[in-house]
PDB file of C-alpha atoms in Angstrom:
ATOM      1  CA  MET A   1     -57.093  48.278  38.925  1.00 80.00           C
ATOM      2  CA  PRO A   2     -55.862  46.207  41.873  1.00 84.00           C
ATOM      3  CA  PRO A   3     -53.714  48.023  44.462  1.00 82.00           C
ATOM      4  CA  GLU A   4     -50.775  45.640  43.791  1.00 86.00           C
ATOM      5  CA  THR A   5     -50.718  46.731  40.140  1.00 83.00           C
ATOM      6  CA  LEU A   6     -50.806  50.421  41.090  1.00 74.00           C
ATOM      7  CA  LEU A   7     -47.967  49.844  43.545  1.00 79.00           C
ATOM      8  CA  LEU A   8     -45.915  48.092  40.853  1.00 80.00           C
ATOM      9  CA  ILE A   9     -46.551  50.892  38.349  1.00 81.00           C
ATOM     10  CA  ASN A  10     -45.511  53.485  40.941  1.00 78.00           C
ATOM     11  CA  LYS A  11     -42.299  51.566  41.677  1.00 81.00           C
ATOM     12  CA  ILE A  12     -41.487  51.300  37.973  1.00 88.00           C
ATOM     13  CA  LEU A  13     -42.085  55.026  37.480  1.00 76.00           C
ATOM     14  CA  LEU A  14     -39.995  55.860  40.549  1.00 75.00           C
ATOM     15  CA  TRP A  15     -37.025  53.718  39.435  1.00 88.00           C
ATOM     16  CA  ASN A  16     -37.321  55.035  35.884  1.00 75.00           C
ATOM     17  CA  GLY A  17     -37.222  58.607  37.194  1.00 72.00           C
ATOM     18  CA  LEU A  18     -34.271  57.855  39.453  1.00 72.00           C
ATOM     19  CA  PHE A  19     -32.393  56.277  36.549  1.00 77.00           C
ATOM     20  CA  TRP A  20     -32.829  59.367  34.351  1.00 71.00           C
ATOM     21  CA  LEU A  21     -31.919  61.662  37.231  1.00 63.00           C
ATOM     22  CA  ALA A  22     -28.739  59.661  37.889  1.00 68.00           C
ATOM     23  CA  LEU A  23     -27.861  59.701  34.182  1.00 63.00           C
ATOM     24  CA  TYR A  24     -28.360  63.462  34.072  1.00 61.00           C
ATOM     25  CA  ALA A  25     -26.196  63.904  37.186  1.00 63.00           C
ATOM     26  CA  TYR A  26     -23.475  61.741  35.630  1.00 63.00           C
ATOM     27  CA  TYR A  27     -23.281  63.953  32.546  1.00 55.00           C
ATOM     28  CA  VAL A  28     -23.391  67.160  34.553  1.00 54.00           C
ATOM     29  CA  PHE A  29     -20.716  66.170  37.082  1.00 55.00           C
ATOM     30  CA  VAL A  30     -18.475  63.807  35.105  1.00 56.00           C
ATOM     31  CA  HIS A  31     -18.758  65.192  31.565  1.00 54.00           C
ATOM     32  CA  LYS A  32     -19.542  68.843  32.415  1.00 57.00           C
ATOM     33  CA  GLY A  33     -22.933  68.411  30.750  1.00 53.00           C
ATOM     34  CA  VAL A  34     -21.585  66.972  27.487  1.00 62.00           C
ATOM     35  CA  PRO A  35     -22.623  63.437  26.521  1.00 66.00           C
ATOM     36  CA  ASN A  36     -20.116  60.962  25.132  1.00 70.00           C
ATOM     37  CA  ILE A  37     -21.241  60.380  21.528  1.00 76.00           C
ATOM     38  CA  GLN A  38     -19.334  57.613  19.799  1.00 80.00           C
ATOM     39  CA  THR A  39     -18.070  58.191  16.255  1.00 86.00           C
ATOM     40  CA  SER A  40     -19.213  55.499  13.825  1.00 85.00           C
ATOM     41  CA  ALA A  41     -16.665  53.106  12.310  1.00 86.00           C
ATOM     42  CA  GLU A  42     -17.296  54.562   8.839  1.00 87.00           C
ATOM     43  CA  ALA A  43     -16.667  58.117  10.037  1.00 90.00           C
ATOM     44  CA  ARG A  44     -13.536  57.051  11.977  1.00 93.00           C
ATOM     45  CA  LYS A  45     -12.000  55.679   8.773  1.00 94.00           C
ATOM     46  CA  VAL A  46     -12.879  58.784   6.745  1.00 94.00           C
ATOM     47  CA  ILE A  47     -11.458  61.078   9.445  1.00 96.00           C
ATOM     48  CA  ALA A  48      -8.212  59.101   9.763  1.00 97.00           C
ATOM     49  CA  ASP A  49      -7.813  59.170   5.964  1.00 97.00           C
ATOM     50  CA  LEU A  50      -8.380  62.954   5.904  1.00 97.00           C
ATOM     51  CA  PHE A  51      -5.738  63.591   8.572  1.00 98.00           C
ATOM     52  CA  ARG A  52      -3.303  61.247   6.814  1.00 97.00           C
ATOM     53  CA  ALA A  53      -3.801  63.058   3.498  1.00 97.00           C
ATOM     54  CA  ASP A  54      -3.261  66.432   5.190  1.00 97.00           C
ATOM     55  CA  MET A  55      -0.077  65.233   6.885  1.00 97.00           C
ATOM     56  CA  LEU A  56       1.324  63.901   3.606  1.00 96.00           C
ATOM     57  CA  ALA A  57       0.336  67.017   1.635  1.00 96.00           C
ATOM     58  CA  ARG A  58       1.938  69.384   4.150  1.00 96.00           C
ATOM     59  CA  ASN A  59       5.089  67.248   4.548  1.00 93.00           C
ATOM     60  CA  LEU A  60       5.684  68.360   8.131  1.00 91.00           C
ATOM     61  CA  PRO A  61       8.490  66.715  10.152  1.00 87.00           C
ATOM     62  CA  ASN A  62       6.140  66.403  13.150  1.00 94.00           C
ATOM     63  CA  TYR A  63       2.374  66.192  12.887  1.00 97.00           C
ATOM     64  CA  THR A  64       0.200  66.436  16.008  1.00 98.00           C
ATOM     65  CA  ILE A  65      -3.521  65.700  16.023  1.00 98.00           C
ATOM     66  CA  VAL A  66      -5.643  66.709  19.017  1.00 98.00           C
ATOM     67  CA  ASP A  67      -9.048  65.087  19.543  1.00 98.00           C
ATOM     68  CA  VAL A  68     -11.110  67.457  21.671  1.00 96.00           C
ATOM     69  CA  GLY A  69     -13.438  65.498  23.935  1.00 92.00           C
ATOM     70  CA  SER A  70     -11.984  62.116  22.966  1.00 95.00           C
ATOM     71  CA  GLY A  71     -14.502  60.109  24.996  1.00 91.00           C
ATOM     72  CA  ASN A  72     -13.660  56.396  25.112  1.00 92.00           C
ATOM     73  CA  GLY A  73     -10.800  56.824  22.619  1.00 96.00           C
ATOM     74  CA  ASP A  74     -12.185  54.798  19.695  1.00 96.00           C
ATOM     75  CA  LEU A  75     -11.442  57.559  17.183  1.00 97.00           C
ATOM     76  CA  THR A  76      -7.997  58.402  18.540  1.00 98.00           C
ATOM     77  CA  ARG A  77      -6.956  54.750  18.426  1.00 98.00           C
ATOM     78  CA  VAL A  78      -8.028  54.484  14.780  1.00 98.00           C
ATOM     79  CA  ILE A  79      -6.159  57.682  13.881  1.00 98.00           C
ATOM     80  CA  ALA A  80      -3.014  56.635  15.785  1.00 98.00           C
ATOM     81  CA  ALA A  81      -3.023  53.204  14.112  1.00 97.00           C
ATOM     82  CA  ALA A  82      -3.594  54.689  10.642  1.00 97.00           C
ATOM     83  CA  ILE A  83      -0.894  57.353  11.059  1.00 97.00           C
ATOM     84  CA  PRO A  84       1.850  55.863  13.265  1.00 97.00           C
ATOM     85  CA  GLU A  85       4.240  58.695  12.411  1.00 96.00           C
ATOM     86  CA  ALA A  86       1.824  61.285  13.868  1.00 97.00           C
ATOM     87  CA  ARG A  87       1.429  62.180  17.521  1.00 98.00           C
ATOM     88  CA  VAL A  88      -2.215  61.831  18.612  1.00 98.00           C
ATOM     89  CA  ILE A  89      -3.521  63.462  21.802  1.00 98.00           C
ATOM     90  CA  GLY A  90      -6.964  62.849  23.251  1.00 98.00           C
ATOM     91  CA  ILE A  91      -8.336  65.524  25.584  1.00 97.00           C
ATOM     92  CA  GLU A  92     -11.142  64.298  27.846  1.00 94.00           C
ATOM     93  CA  ILE A  93     -12.500  65.542  31.166  1.00 90.00           C
ATOM     94  CA  SER A  94     -14.246  62.332  32.235  1.00 87.00           C
ATOM     95  CA  TRP A  95     -11.916  60.190  34.352  1.00 86.00           C
ATOM     96  CA  PRO A  96     -13.748  56.903  33.561  1.00 87.00           C
ATOM     97  CA  SER A  97     -13.341  57.620  29.841  1.00 89.00           C
ATOM     98  CA  VAL A  98      -9.640  58.472  30.248  1.00 94.00           C
ATOM     99  CA  LEU A  99      -9.030  55.310  32.298  1.00 94.00           C
ATOM    100  CA  TRP A 100     -10.742  53.201  29.636  1.00 94.00           C
ATOM    101  CA  SER A 101      -8.883  54.979  26.815  1.00 96.00           C
ATOM    102  CA  ASN A 102      -5.494  54.438  28.466  1.00 97.00           C
ATOM    103  CA  TRP A 103      -6.274  50.788  29.179  1.00 96.00           C
ATOM    104  CA  MET A 104      -7.260  50.211  25.538  1.00 96.00           C
ATOM    105  CA  LYS A 105      -4.204  52.125  24.306  1.00 96.00           C
ATOM    106  CA  ARG A 106      -1.903  49.828  26.291  1.00 95.00           C
ATOM    107  CA  ARG A 107      -3.841  46.774  25.136  1.00 95.00           C
ATOM    108  CA  VAL A 108      -3.464  47.774  21.470  1.00 94.00           C
ATOM    109  CA  GLY A 109       0.112  49.061  21.933  1.00 96.00           C
ATOM    110  CA  LEU A 110       0.054  52.520  20.339  1.00 96.00           C
ATOM    111  CA  ALA A 111       3.193  54.463  21.302  1.00 96.00           C
ATOM    112  CA  ASN A 112       2.133  57.586  19.364  1.00 98.00           C
ATOM    113  CA  LEU A 113      -1.075  58.072  21.384  1.00 98.00           C
ATOM    114  CA  GLU A 114      -1.608  59.850  24.697  1.00 98.00           C
ATOM    115  CA  TYR A 115      -4.616  60.943  26.719  1.00 98.00           C
ATOM    116  CA  ARG A 116      -4.895  63.928  29.000  1.00 97.00           C
ATOM    117  CA  ARG A 117      -7.638  64.298  31.560  1.00 95.00           C
ATOM    118  CA  MET A 118      -8.469  67.980  31.452  1.00 94.00           C
ATOM    119  CA  ASP A 119     -10.970  70.583  30.353  1.00 92.00           C
ATOM    120  CA  PHE A 120     -10.237  71.354  26.710  1.00 92.00           C
ATOM    121  CA  PHE A 121     -10.615  75.078  27.434  1.00 93.00           C
ATOM    122  CA  ASP A 122      -7.414  74.748  29.506  1.00 95.00           C
ATOM    123  CA  TYR A 123      -5.454  73.033  26.696  1.00 96.00           C
ATOM    124  CA  ASP A 124      -2.907  74.997  24.605  1.00 96.00           C
ATOM    125  CA  PHE A 125      -3.698  74.245  20.955  1.00 97.00           C
ATOM    126  CA  SER A 126      -0.539  75.894  19.593  1.00 96.00           C
ATOM    127  CA  VAL A 127       1.108  72.467  19.097  1.00 95.00           C
ATOM    128  CA  ALA A 128      -1.768  71.092  16.987  1.00 98.00           C
ATOM    129  CA  ASN A 129      -1.425  70.600  13.246  1.00 98.00           C
ATOM    130  CA  GLY A 130      -4.829  68.920  13.184  1.00 98.00           C
ATOM    131  CA  VAL A 131      -7.822  69.232  15.504  1.00 98.00           C
ATOM    132  CA  MET A 132     -10.771  66.839  15.702  1.00 97.00           C
ATOM    133  CA  LEU A 133     -14.123  68.036  17.067  1.00 95.00           C
ATOM    134  CA  TYR A 134     -17.277  65.993  17.655  1.00 90.00           C
ATOM    135  CA  LEU A 135     -19.000  68.224  20.150  1.00 87.00           C
ATOM    136  CA  LEU A 136     -22.524  69.516  20.533  1.00 81.00           C
ATOM    137  CA  PRO A 137     -23.010  73.186  19.558  1.00 83.00           C
ATOM    138  CA  VAL A 138     -23.237  74.189  23.231  1.00 79.00           C
ATOM    139  CA  ALA A 139     -19.748  72.734  23.808  1.00 79.00           C
ATOM    140  CA  LEU A 140     -18.373  74.280  20.613  1.00 83.00           C
ATOM    141  CA  LYS A 141     -19.407  77.728  21.820  1.00 82.00           C
ATOM    142  CA  GLY A 142     -16.305  79.592  22.869  1.00 84.00           C
ATOM    143  CA  LEU A 143     -13.987  76.934  21.479  1.00 90.00           C
ATOM    144  CA  ASP A 144     -14.124  78.562  18.041  1.00 89.00           C
ATOM    145  CA  ASP A 145     -12.527  81.740  19.460  1.00 90.00           C
ATOM    146  CA  LYS A 146      -9.930  79.730  21.395  1.00 94.00           C
ATOM    147  CA  LEU A 147      -8.914  77.824  18.241  1.00 95.00           C
ATOM    148  CA  GLN A 148      -8.740  81.063  16.260  1.00 93.00           C
ATOM    149  CA  GLN A 149      -6.376  82.541  18.864  1.00 95.00           C
ATOM    150  CA  GLU A 150      -4.192  79.523  19.662  1.00 97.00           C
ATOM    151  CA  THR A 151      -3.815  77.381  16.552  1.00 96.00           C
ATOM    152  CA  GLN A 152      -1.054  78.001  14.049  1.00 95.00           C
ATOM    153  CA  ALA A 153      -1.724  79.106  10.481  1.00 96.00           C
ATOM    154  CA  GLY A 154      -2.540  76.057   8.363  1.00 96.00           C
ATOM    155  CA  THR A 155      -4.067  73.995  11.200  1.00 98.00           C
ATOM    156  CA  TYR A 156      -6.513  71.456   9.775  1.00 98.00           C
ATOM    157  CA  ILE A 157      -9.760  71.200  11.731  1.00 98.00           C
ATOM    158  CA  ILE A 158     -12.372  68.493  11.235  1.00 97.00           C
ATOM    159  CA  CYS A 159     -15.835  68.768  12.781  1.00 95.00           C
ATOM    160  CA  ASN A 160     -18.043  65.712  12.831  1.00 91.00           C
ATOM    161  CA  ARG A 161     -21.751  66.533  12.481  1.00 87.00           C
ATOM    162  CA  PHE A 162     -21.829  70.060  13.930  1.00 89.00           C
ATOM    163  CA  ALA A 163     -20.297  73.039  12.128  1.00 92.00           C
ATOM    164  CA  MET A 164     -18.173  75.609  13.922  1.00 91.00           C
ATOM    165  CA  ARG A 165     -19.480  79.120  14.458  1.00 86.00           C
ATOM    166  CA  GLY A 166     -17.749  82.412  15.127  1.00 83.00           C
ATOM    167  CA  GLY A 167     -16.636  83.255  11.606  1.00 86.00           C
ATOM    168  CA  TRP A 168     -15.296  79.824  10.667  1.00 92.00           C
ATOM    169  CA  VAL A 169     -16.343  78.858   7.141  1.00 94.00           C
ATOM    170  CA  PRO A 170     -15.812  75.253   6.063  1.00 96.00           C
ATOM    171  CA  MET A 171     -13.561  74.821   3.045  1.00 96.00           C
ATOM    172  CA  GLU A 172     -15.405  71.571   2.327  1.00 96.00           C
ATOM    173  CA  THR A 173     -18.343  69.559   3.639  1.00 95.00           C
ATOM    174  CA  ILE A 174     -18.303  65.791   3.169  1.00 93.00           C
ATOM    175  CA  ALA A 175     -21.533  63.815   3.317  1.00 89.00           C
ATOM    176  CA  LEU A 176     -21.227  60.523   5.168  1.00 83.00           C
ATOM    177  CA  PRO A 177     -23.197  57.811   3.386  1.00 72.00           C
ATOM    178  CA  GLY A 178     -25.265  55.372   5.407  1.00 66.00           C
ATOM    179  CA  THR A 179     -24.199  56.540   8.842  1.00 56.00           C
ATOM    180  CA  ARG A 180     -26.199  57.193  11.964  1.00 60.00           C
ATOM    181  CA  LEU A 181     -28.651  60.009  12.611  1.00 62.00           C
ATOM    182  CA  LEU A 182     -26.094  62.188  14.406  1.00 61.00           C
ATOM    183  CA  GLU A 183     -23.415  61.753  11.744  1.00 63.00           C
ATOM    184  CA  ARG A 184     -24.362  63.087   8.362  1.00 81.00           C
ATOM    185  CA  GLU A 185     -21.572  65.520   7.474  1.00 89.00           C
ATOM    186  CA  ILE A 186     -17.976  66.235   8.237  1.00 93.00           C
ATOM    187  CA  TYR A 187     -16.889  69.870   8.027  1.00 96.00           C
ATOM    188  CA  LEU A 188     -13.291  70.643   7.057  1.00 97.00           C
ATOM    189  CA  TYR A 189     -11.600  73.895   8.052  1.00 97.00           C
ATOM    190  CA  ARG A 190      -8.155  75.408   7.582  1.00 97.00           C
ATOM    191  CA  LYS A 191      -6.916  78.263   9.714  1.00 94.00           C
TER     192      LYS A 191
END
């Protein structure tokens, strides 16, 4: 193999390695090690419909939905648009994601939607009537105890793809037809 080819292969391998190292560093420092996994359009509709049905069935004067780890805000915007009478709060630690979410919120004009840049372990869930979770099991660890302690009786919790642990038993599991590899089920819980 000519030396120019070996040099090119080494450069490609070096840049490839640097790319993956930078991506890893981004998730560790910006997302606290949790990747931003987008919820599919099909799942967003199902989830918004489930929260709407819960709000109507419970007939509460105020209904607050908290999306834990809201990422780029696609799901929260769909929920806020589908349920304009509900208050929707997205909790996200990544400042680029929160900036994007707020920009899109203003662009779409959703007055019932807000984003908070913070660690969700620092959030007080006592105001939530509904909680949305699409987090990897490592991120869910510890959150199950926090939700058990802080949420009010009757709080409706939806987990996309990964079930909660720590004694939580889903009241229903919904299979998502034709969705992506990481979205096969939605788990529904009631405190």
